[in-house]
Short mmCIF file of C-alpha atoms in Angstrom, two decimals:
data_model
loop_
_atom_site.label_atom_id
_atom_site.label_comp_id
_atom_site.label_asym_id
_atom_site.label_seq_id
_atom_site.Cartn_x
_atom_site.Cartn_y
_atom_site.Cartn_z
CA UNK A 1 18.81 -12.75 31.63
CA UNK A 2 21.45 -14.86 28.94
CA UNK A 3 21.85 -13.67 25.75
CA UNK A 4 20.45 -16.94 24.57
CA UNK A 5 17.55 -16.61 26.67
CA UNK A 6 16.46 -13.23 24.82
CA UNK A 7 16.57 -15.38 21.64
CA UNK A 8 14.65 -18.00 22.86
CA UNK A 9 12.26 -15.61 23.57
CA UNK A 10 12.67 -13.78 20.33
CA UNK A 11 12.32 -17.07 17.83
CA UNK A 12 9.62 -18.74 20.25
CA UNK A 13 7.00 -20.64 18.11
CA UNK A 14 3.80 -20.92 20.03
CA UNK A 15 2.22 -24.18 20.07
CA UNK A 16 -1.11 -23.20 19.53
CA UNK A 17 -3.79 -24.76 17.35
CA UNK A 18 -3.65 -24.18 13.53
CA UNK A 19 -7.09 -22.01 12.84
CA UNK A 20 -8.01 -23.94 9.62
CA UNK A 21 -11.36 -22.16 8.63
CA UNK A 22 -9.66 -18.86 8.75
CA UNK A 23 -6.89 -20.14 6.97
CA UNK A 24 -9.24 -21.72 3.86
CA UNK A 25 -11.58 -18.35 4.09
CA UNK A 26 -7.70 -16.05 4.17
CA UNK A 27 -6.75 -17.75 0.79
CA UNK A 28 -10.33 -17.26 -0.81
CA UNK A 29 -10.90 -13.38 0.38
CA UNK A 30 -7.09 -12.76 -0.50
CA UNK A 31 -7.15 -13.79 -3.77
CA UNK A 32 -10.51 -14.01 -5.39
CA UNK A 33 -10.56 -10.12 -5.97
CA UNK A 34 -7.09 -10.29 -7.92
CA UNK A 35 -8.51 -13.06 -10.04
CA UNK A 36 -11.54 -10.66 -11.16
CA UNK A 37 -9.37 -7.71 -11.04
CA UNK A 38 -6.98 -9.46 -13.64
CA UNK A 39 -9.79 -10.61 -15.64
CA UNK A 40 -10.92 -7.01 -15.92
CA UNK A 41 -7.98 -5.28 -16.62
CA UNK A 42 -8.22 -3.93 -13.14
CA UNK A 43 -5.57 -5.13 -11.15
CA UNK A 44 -4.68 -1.42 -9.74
CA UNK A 45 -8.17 -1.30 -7.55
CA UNK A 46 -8.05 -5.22 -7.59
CA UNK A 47 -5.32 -4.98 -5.05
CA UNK A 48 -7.41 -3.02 -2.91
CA UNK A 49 -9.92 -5.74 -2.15
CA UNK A 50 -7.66 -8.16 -1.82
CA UNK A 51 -5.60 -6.07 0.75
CA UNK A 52 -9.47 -5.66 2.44
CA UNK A 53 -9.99 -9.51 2.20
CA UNK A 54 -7.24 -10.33 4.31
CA UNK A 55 -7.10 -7.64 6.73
CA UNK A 56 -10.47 -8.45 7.46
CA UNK A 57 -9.68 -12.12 8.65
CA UNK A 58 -7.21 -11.41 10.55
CA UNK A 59 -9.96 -9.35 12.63
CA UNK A 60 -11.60 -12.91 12.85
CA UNK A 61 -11.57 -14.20 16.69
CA UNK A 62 -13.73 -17.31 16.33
CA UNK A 63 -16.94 -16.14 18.37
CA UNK A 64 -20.21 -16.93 17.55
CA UNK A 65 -21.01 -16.40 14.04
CA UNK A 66 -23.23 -13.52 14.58
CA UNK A 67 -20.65 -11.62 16.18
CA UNK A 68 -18.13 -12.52 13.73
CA UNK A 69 -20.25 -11.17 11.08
CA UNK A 70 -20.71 -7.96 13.24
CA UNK A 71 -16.54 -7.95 13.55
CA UNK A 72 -16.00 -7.80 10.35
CA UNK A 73 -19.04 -5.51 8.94
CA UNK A 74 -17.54 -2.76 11.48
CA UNK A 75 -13.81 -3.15 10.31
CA UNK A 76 -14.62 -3.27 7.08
CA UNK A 77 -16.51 -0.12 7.70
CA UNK A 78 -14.04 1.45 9.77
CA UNK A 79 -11.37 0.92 7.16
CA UNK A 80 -13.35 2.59 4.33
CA UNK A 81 -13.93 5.69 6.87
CA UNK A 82 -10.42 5.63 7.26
CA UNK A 83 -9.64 5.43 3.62
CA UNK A 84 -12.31 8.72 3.22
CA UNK A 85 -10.60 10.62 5.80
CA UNK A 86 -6.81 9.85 4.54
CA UNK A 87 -8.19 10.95 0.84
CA UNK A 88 -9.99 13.88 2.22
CA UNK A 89 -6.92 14.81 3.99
CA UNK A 90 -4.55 14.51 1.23
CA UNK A 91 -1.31 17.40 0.66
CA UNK A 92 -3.59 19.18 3.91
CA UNK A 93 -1.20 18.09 6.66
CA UNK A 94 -2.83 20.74 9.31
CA UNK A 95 -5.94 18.69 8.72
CA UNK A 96 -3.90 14.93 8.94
CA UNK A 97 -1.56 15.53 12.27
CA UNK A 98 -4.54 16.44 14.30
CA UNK A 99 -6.59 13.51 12.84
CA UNK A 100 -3.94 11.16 13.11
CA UNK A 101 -3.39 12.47 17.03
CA UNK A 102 -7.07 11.81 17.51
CA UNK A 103 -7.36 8.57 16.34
CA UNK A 104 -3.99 7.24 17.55
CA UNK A 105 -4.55 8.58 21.40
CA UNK A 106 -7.93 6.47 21.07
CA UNK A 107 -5.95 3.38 20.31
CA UNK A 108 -3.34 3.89 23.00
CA UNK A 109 -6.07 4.36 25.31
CA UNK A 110 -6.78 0.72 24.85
CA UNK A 111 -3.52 -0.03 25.91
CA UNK A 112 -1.79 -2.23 23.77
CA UNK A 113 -3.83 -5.72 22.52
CA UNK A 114 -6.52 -5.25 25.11
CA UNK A 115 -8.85 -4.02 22.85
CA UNK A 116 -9.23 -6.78 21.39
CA UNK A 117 -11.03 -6.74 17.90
CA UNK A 118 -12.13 -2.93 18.65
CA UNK A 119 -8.98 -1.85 18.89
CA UNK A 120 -7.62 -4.34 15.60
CA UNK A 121 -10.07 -2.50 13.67
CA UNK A 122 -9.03 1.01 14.62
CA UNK A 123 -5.21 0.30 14.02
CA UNK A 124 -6.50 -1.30 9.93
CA UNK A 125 -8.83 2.18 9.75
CA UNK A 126 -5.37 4.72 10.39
CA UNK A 127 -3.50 2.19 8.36
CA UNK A 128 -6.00 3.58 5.79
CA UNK A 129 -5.77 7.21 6.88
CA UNK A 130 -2.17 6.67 5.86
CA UNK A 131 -2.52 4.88 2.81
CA UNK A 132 -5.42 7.69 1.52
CA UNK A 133 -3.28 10.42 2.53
CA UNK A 134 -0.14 9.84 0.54
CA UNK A 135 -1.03 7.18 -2.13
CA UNK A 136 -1.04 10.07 -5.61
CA UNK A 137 -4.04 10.14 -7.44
CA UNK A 138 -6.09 7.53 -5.17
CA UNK A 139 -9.58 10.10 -5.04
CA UNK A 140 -9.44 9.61 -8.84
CA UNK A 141 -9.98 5.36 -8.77
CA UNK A 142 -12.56 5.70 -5.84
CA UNK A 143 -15.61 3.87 -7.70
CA UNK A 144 -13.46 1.05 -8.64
CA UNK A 145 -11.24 0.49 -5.30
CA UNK A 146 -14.57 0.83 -3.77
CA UNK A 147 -16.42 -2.06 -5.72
CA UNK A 148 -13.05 -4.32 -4.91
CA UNK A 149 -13.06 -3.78 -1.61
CA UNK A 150 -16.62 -4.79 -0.88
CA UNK A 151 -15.96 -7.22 -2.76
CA UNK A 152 -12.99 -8.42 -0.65
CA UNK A 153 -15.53 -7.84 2.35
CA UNK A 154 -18.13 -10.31 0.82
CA UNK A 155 -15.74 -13.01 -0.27
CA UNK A 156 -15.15 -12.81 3.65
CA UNK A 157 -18.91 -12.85 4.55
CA UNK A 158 -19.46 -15.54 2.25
CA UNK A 159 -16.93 -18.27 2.59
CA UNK A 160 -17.11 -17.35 6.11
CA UNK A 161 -20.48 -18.11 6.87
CA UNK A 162 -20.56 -21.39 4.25
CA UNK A 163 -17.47 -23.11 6.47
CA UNK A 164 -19.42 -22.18 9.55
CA UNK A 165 -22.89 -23.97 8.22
CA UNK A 166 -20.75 -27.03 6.51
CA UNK A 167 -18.20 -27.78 9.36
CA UNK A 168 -19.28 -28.37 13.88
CA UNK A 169 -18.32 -24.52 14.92
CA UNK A 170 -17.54 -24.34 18.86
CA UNK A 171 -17.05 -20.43 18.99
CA UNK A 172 -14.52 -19.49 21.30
CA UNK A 173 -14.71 -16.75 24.17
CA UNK A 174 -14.59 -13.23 22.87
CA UNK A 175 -14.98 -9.54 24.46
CA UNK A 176 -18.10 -7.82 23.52
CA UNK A 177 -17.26 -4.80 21.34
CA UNK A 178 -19.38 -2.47 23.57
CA UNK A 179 -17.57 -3.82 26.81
CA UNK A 180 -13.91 -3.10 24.58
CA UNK A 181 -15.24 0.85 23.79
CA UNK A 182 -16.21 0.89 27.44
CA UNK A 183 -12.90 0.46 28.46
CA UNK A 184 -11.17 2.95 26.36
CA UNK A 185 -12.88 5.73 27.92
CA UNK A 186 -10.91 4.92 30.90
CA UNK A 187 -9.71 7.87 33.11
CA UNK A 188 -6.66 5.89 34.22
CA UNK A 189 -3.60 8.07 34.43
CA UNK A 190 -1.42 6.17 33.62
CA UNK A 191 -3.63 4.72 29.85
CA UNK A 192 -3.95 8.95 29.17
CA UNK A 193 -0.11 9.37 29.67
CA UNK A 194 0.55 6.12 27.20
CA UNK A 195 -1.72 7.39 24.99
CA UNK A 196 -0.70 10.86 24.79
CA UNK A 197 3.42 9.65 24.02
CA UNK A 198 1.92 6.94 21.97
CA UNK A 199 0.17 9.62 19.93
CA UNK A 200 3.11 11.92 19.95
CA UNK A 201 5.74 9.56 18.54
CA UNK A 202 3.88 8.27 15.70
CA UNK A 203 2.88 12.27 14.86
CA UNK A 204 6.75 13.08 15.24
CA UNK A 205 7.54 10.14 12.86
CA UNK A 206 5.34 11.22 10.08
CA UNK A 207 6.81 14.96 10.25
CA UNK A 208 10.62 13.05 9.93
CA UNK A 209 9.53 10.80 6.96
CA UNK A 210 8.12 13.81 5.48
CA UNK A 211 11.04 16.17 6.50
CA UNK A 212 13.70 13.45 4.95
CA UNK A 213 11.20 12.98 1.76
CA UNK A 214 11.76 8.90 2.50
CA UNK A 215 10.13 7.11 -0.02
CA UNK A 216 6.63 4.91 1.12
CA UNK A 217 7.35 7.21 4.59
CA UNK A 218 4.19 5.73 5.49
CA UNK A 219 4.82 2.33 5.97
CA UNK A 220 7.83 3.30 8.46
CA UNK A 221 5.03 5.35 10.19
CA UNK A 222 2.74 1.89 10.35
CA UNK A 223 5.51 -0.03 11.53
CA UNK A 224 5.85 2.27 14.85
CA UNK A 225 2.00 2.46 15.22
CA UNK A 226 2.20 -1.52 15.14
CA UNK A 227 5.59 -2.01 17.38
CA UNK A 228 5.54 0.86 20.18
CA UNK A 229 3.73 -0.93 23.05
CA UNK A 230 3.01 0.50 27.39
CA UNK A 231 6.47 -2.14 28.32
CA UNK A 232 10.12 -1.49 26.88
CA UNK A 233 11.02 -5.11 26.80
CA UNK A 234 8.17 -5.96 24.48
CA UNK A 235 8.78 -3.51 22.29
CA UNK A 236 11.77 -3.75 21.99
CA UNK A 237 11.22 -7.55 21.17
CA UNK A 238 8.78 -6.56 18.71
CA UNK A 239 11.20 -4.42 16.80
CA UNK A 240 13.38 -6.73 16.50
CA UNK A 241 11.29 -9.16 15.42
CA UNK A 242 9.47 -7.12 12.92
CA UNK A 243 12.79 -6.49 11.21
CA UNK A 244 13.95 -9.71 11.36
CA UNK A 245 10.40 -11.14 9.67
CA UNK A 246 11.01 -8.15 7.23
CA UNK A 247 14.13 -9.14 6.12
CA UNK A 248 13.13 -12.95 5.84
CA UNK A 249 9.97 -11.69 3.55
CA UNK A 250 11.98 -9.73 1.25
CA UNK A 251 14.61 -11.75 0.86
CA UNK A 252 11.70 -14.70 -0.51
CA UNK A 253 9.24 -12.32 -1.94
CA UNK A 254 12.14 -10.96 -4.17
CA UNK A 255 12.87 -14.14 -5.01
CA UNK A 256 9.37 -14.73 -6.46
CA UNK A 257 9.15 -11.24 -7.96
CA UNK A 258 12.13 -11.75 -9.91
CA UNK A 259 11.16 -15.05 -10.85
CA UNK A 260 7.59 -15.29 -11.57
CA UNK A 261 6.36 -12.94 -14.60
CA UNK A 262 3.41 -14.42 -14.61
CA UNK A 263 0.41 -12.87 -12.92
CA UNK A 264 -1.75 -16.06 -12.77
CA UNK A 265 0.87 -17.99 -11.68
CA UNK A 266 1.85 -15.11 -8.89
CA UNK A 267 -2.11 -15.39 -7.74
CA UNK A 268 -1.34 -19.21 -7.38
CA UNK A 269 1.52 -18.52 -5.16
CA UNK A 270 -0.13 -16.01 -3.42
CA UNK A 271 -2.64 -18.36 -2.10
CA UNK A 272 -0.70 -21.00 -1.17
CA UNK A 273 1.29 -18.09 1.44
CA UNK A 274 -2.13 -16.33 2.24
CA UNK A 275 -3.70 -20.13 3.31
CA UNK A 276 -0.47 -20.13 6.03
CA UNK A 277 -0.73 -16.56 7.22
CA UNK A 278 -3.48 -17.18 9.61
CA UNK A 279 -1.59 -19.77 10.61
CA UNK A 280 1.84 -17.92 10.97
CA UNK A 281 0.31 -14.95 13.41
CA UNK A 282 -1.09 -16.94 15.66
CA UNK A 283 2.24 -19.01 16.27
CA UNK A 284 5.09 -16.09 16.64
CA UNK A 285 5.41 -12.43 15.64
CA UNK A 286 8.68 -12.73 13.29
CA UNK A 287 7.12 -15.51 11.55
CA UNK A 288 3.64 -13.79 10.96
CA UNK A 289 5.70 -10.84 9.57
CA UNK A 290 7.35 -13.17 7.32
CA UNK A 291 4.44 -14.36 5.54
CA UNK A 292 2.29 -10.58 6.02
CA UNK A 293 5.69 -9.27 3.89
CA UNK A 294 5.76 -11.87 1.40
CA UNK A 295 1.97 -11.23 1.10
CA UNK A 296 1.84 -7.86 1.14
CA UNK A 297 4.67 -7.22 -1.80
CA UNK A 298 3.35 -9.91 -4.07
CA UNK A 299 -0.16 -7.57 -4.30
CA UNK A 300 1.74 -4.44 -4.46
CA UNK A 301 3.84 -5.64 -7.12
CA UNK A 302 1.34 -7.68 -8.93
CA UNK A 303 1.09 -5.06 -11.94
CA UNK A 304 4.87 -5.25 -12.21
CA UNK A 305 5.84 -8.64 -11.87
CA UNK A 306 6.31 -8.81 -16.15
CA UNK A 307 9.28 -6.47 -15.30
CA UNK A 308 10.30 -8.23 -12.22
CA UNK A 309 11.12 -5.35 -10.33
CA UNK A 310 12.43 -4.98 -7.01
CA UNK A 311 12.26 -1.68 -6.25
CA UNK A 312 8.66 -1.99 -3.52
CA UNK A 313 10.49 -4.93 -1.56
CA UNK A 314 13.54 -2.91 -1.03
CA UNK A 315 11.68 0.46 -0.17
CA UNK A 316 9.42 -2.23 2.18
CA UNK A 317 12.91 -3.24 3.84
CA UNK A 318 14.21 0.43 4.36
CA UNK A 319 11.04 1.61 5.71
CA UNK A 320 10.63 -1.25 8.51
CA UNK A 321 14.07 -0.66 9.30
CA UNK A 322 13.23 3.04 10.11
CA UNK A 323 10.30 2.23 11.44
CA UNK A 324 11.94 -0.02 13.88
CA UNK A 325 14.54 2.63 14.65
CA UNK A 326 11.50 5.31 15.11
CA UNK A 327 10.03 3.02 17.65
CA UNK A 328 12.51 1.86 19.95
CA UNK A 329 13.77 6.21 20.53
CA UNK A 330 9.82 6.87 21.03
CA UNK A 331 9.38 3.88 23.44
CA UNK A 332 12.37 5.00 25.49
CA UNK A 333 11.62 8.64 25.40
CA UNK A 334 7.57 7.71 26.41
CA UNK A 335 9.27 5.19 29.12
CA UNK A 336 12.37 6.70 30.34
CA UNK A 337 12.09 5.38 34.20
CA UNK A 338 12.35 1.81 32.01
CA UNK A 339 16.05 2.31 31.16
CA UNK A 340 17.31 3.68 34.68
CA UNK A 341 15.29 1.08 36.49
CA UNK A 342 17.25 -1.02 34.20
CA UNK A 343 20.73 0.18 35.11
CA UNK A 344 23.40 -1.79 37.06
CA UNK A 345 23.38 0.28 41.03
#
């Protein structure tokens, strides 16, 4: 294949219709909690709920409404589970690698997106693990996080279930969460050997991060538990595409850091982007990356915005890029018979 073709491939915006209710219920969820938090002189744990409110609709798959509710109840209890077992776990790595194996060799064994919601929800819960385990200080700010997440969870319920009552809803085909836990306890072969390199890479990253003392090691770790996929070419793809959406969202969220010292003006901001990241996801990788960093570094840096500093965006940047880096070695050295099937005869 052309060079140009790859980049077709790469920059492809899929023509796919805009999900509008998620998109209004993204924006409420997202920033609702940092509106309170900031009212309260909470914005620390306020960030925690709004972090919850939009992971959870992106777990959102436009079933019936029932099972929707269902969805998100389980993620949202899956994350906090996760969250738990990452503060539980915390400065004990001899308890976190084997947990971490666990729960990652699970999600390969639903080999790679066709898990569905299941599997969406398990990848959020070790982003948690993660986040528990090397956030400082986190067991100390439990109540509070706590009472923003839920409350992230029930802006979701809420707004959720009022669009679905005010507005026709024609739920769209979805996979039964029983039939998606079914299928991971496949004894394919080929799923067990996936899920055992899939496991092994992201442990092996998380002993390197923590080896090199890289700073926010943890988000390069997520980045290779979100990119590393059964097929080289897509991951590959998705590497690249996750570090050019990076860049892109750094390059505008520092922008608006160093800009904007105000938080209520930030919030505004904040859901104008959050509206559009439905959106985004749903029509290419790079761009949903975009928006997810832009997102993401606003919350994180919502305490600091007064001092417009750009330290978490650049930190962000460096760990994607290792992340990225981490991913393609582990891919090739999962999927070796990819590169010499690959090779000119």
């Amino acid at each position: 294949m052309s060079i140009r073709h790859h980049i077709d491939e790469l920059l492809k915006i899929n023509p796919v219709p805009s999900p509008w209710p998620r998109m209004f219920v993204c924006a409420i969820a997202t920033t609702l909690p940092l509106i309170i938090g900031l009212l309260a002189h909470q914005m620390g744990a306020a960030i925690f709920g709004s972090l919850m409110g939009f992971l959870l609709v992106l777990n959102d798959h436009l079933g019936t409404l029932g099972h929707r509710l269902w969805t998100i109840t389980l993620t949202c209890m899956m994350m906090l589970g996760g969250l738990t077992l990452g503060i539980l776990t915390h400065g004990e790595r001899w308890l976190l690698i084997p947990l971490l194996f666990a729960l990652v060799y699970w999600l390969g064994l639903m080999g790679g997106g066709k898990g569905a919601e299941l599997e969406r929800a398990l990848l959020f819960a070790i982003f948690q693990v993660l986040a528990g385990a090397y956030i400082q200080g986190l067991e100390h700010y439990m109540v509070p996080v706590l009472s923003y997440t839920l409350l992230g969870y029930l802006c979701v319920i809420v707004s959720l279930t009022l669009l679905v009552f005010l507005r026709r809803h024609n739920p769209n085909p979805f996979a039964r969460l029983r039939a998606s836990f079914k299928q991971s306890l496949t004894t394919e072969r080929s799923h067990h050997l996936y899920a055992t390199g899939y496991a092994s890479a992201i442990v092996l990253s998380l002993v390197i991060v923590d080896y090199f003392k890289i700073d926010h090691g943890y988000w390069a770790v997520g980045t290779v538990l979100i990119i590393m996929r059964p097929e080289l070419k897509q991951s590959v793809y998705r590497s690249i595409q996750r570090f050019v959406g990076t860049l892109l969202g750094v390059l505008i969220a520092d922008i608006i850091i160093y800009s904007v010292h105000s938080p209520w003006v930030a919030i505004v901001i904040l859901g104008l982007i959050s509206f559009w990241g439905p959106w985004s996801i749903v029509r290419s990788y790079w761009l949903g990356s975009a928006v997810l960093v832009v997102m993401l570094l606003i919350i994180l840096d919502m305490p600091n915005l007064q001092r417009g500093d750009l330290h978490t965006p650049m930190v962000r940047l460096t760990a994607t890029g290792i992340g990225c880096l981490l991913s393609l070695v582990a891919i090739i050295l999962v999927n070796p018979q990819d590169i010499w099937r690959r090779r000119p005869r």
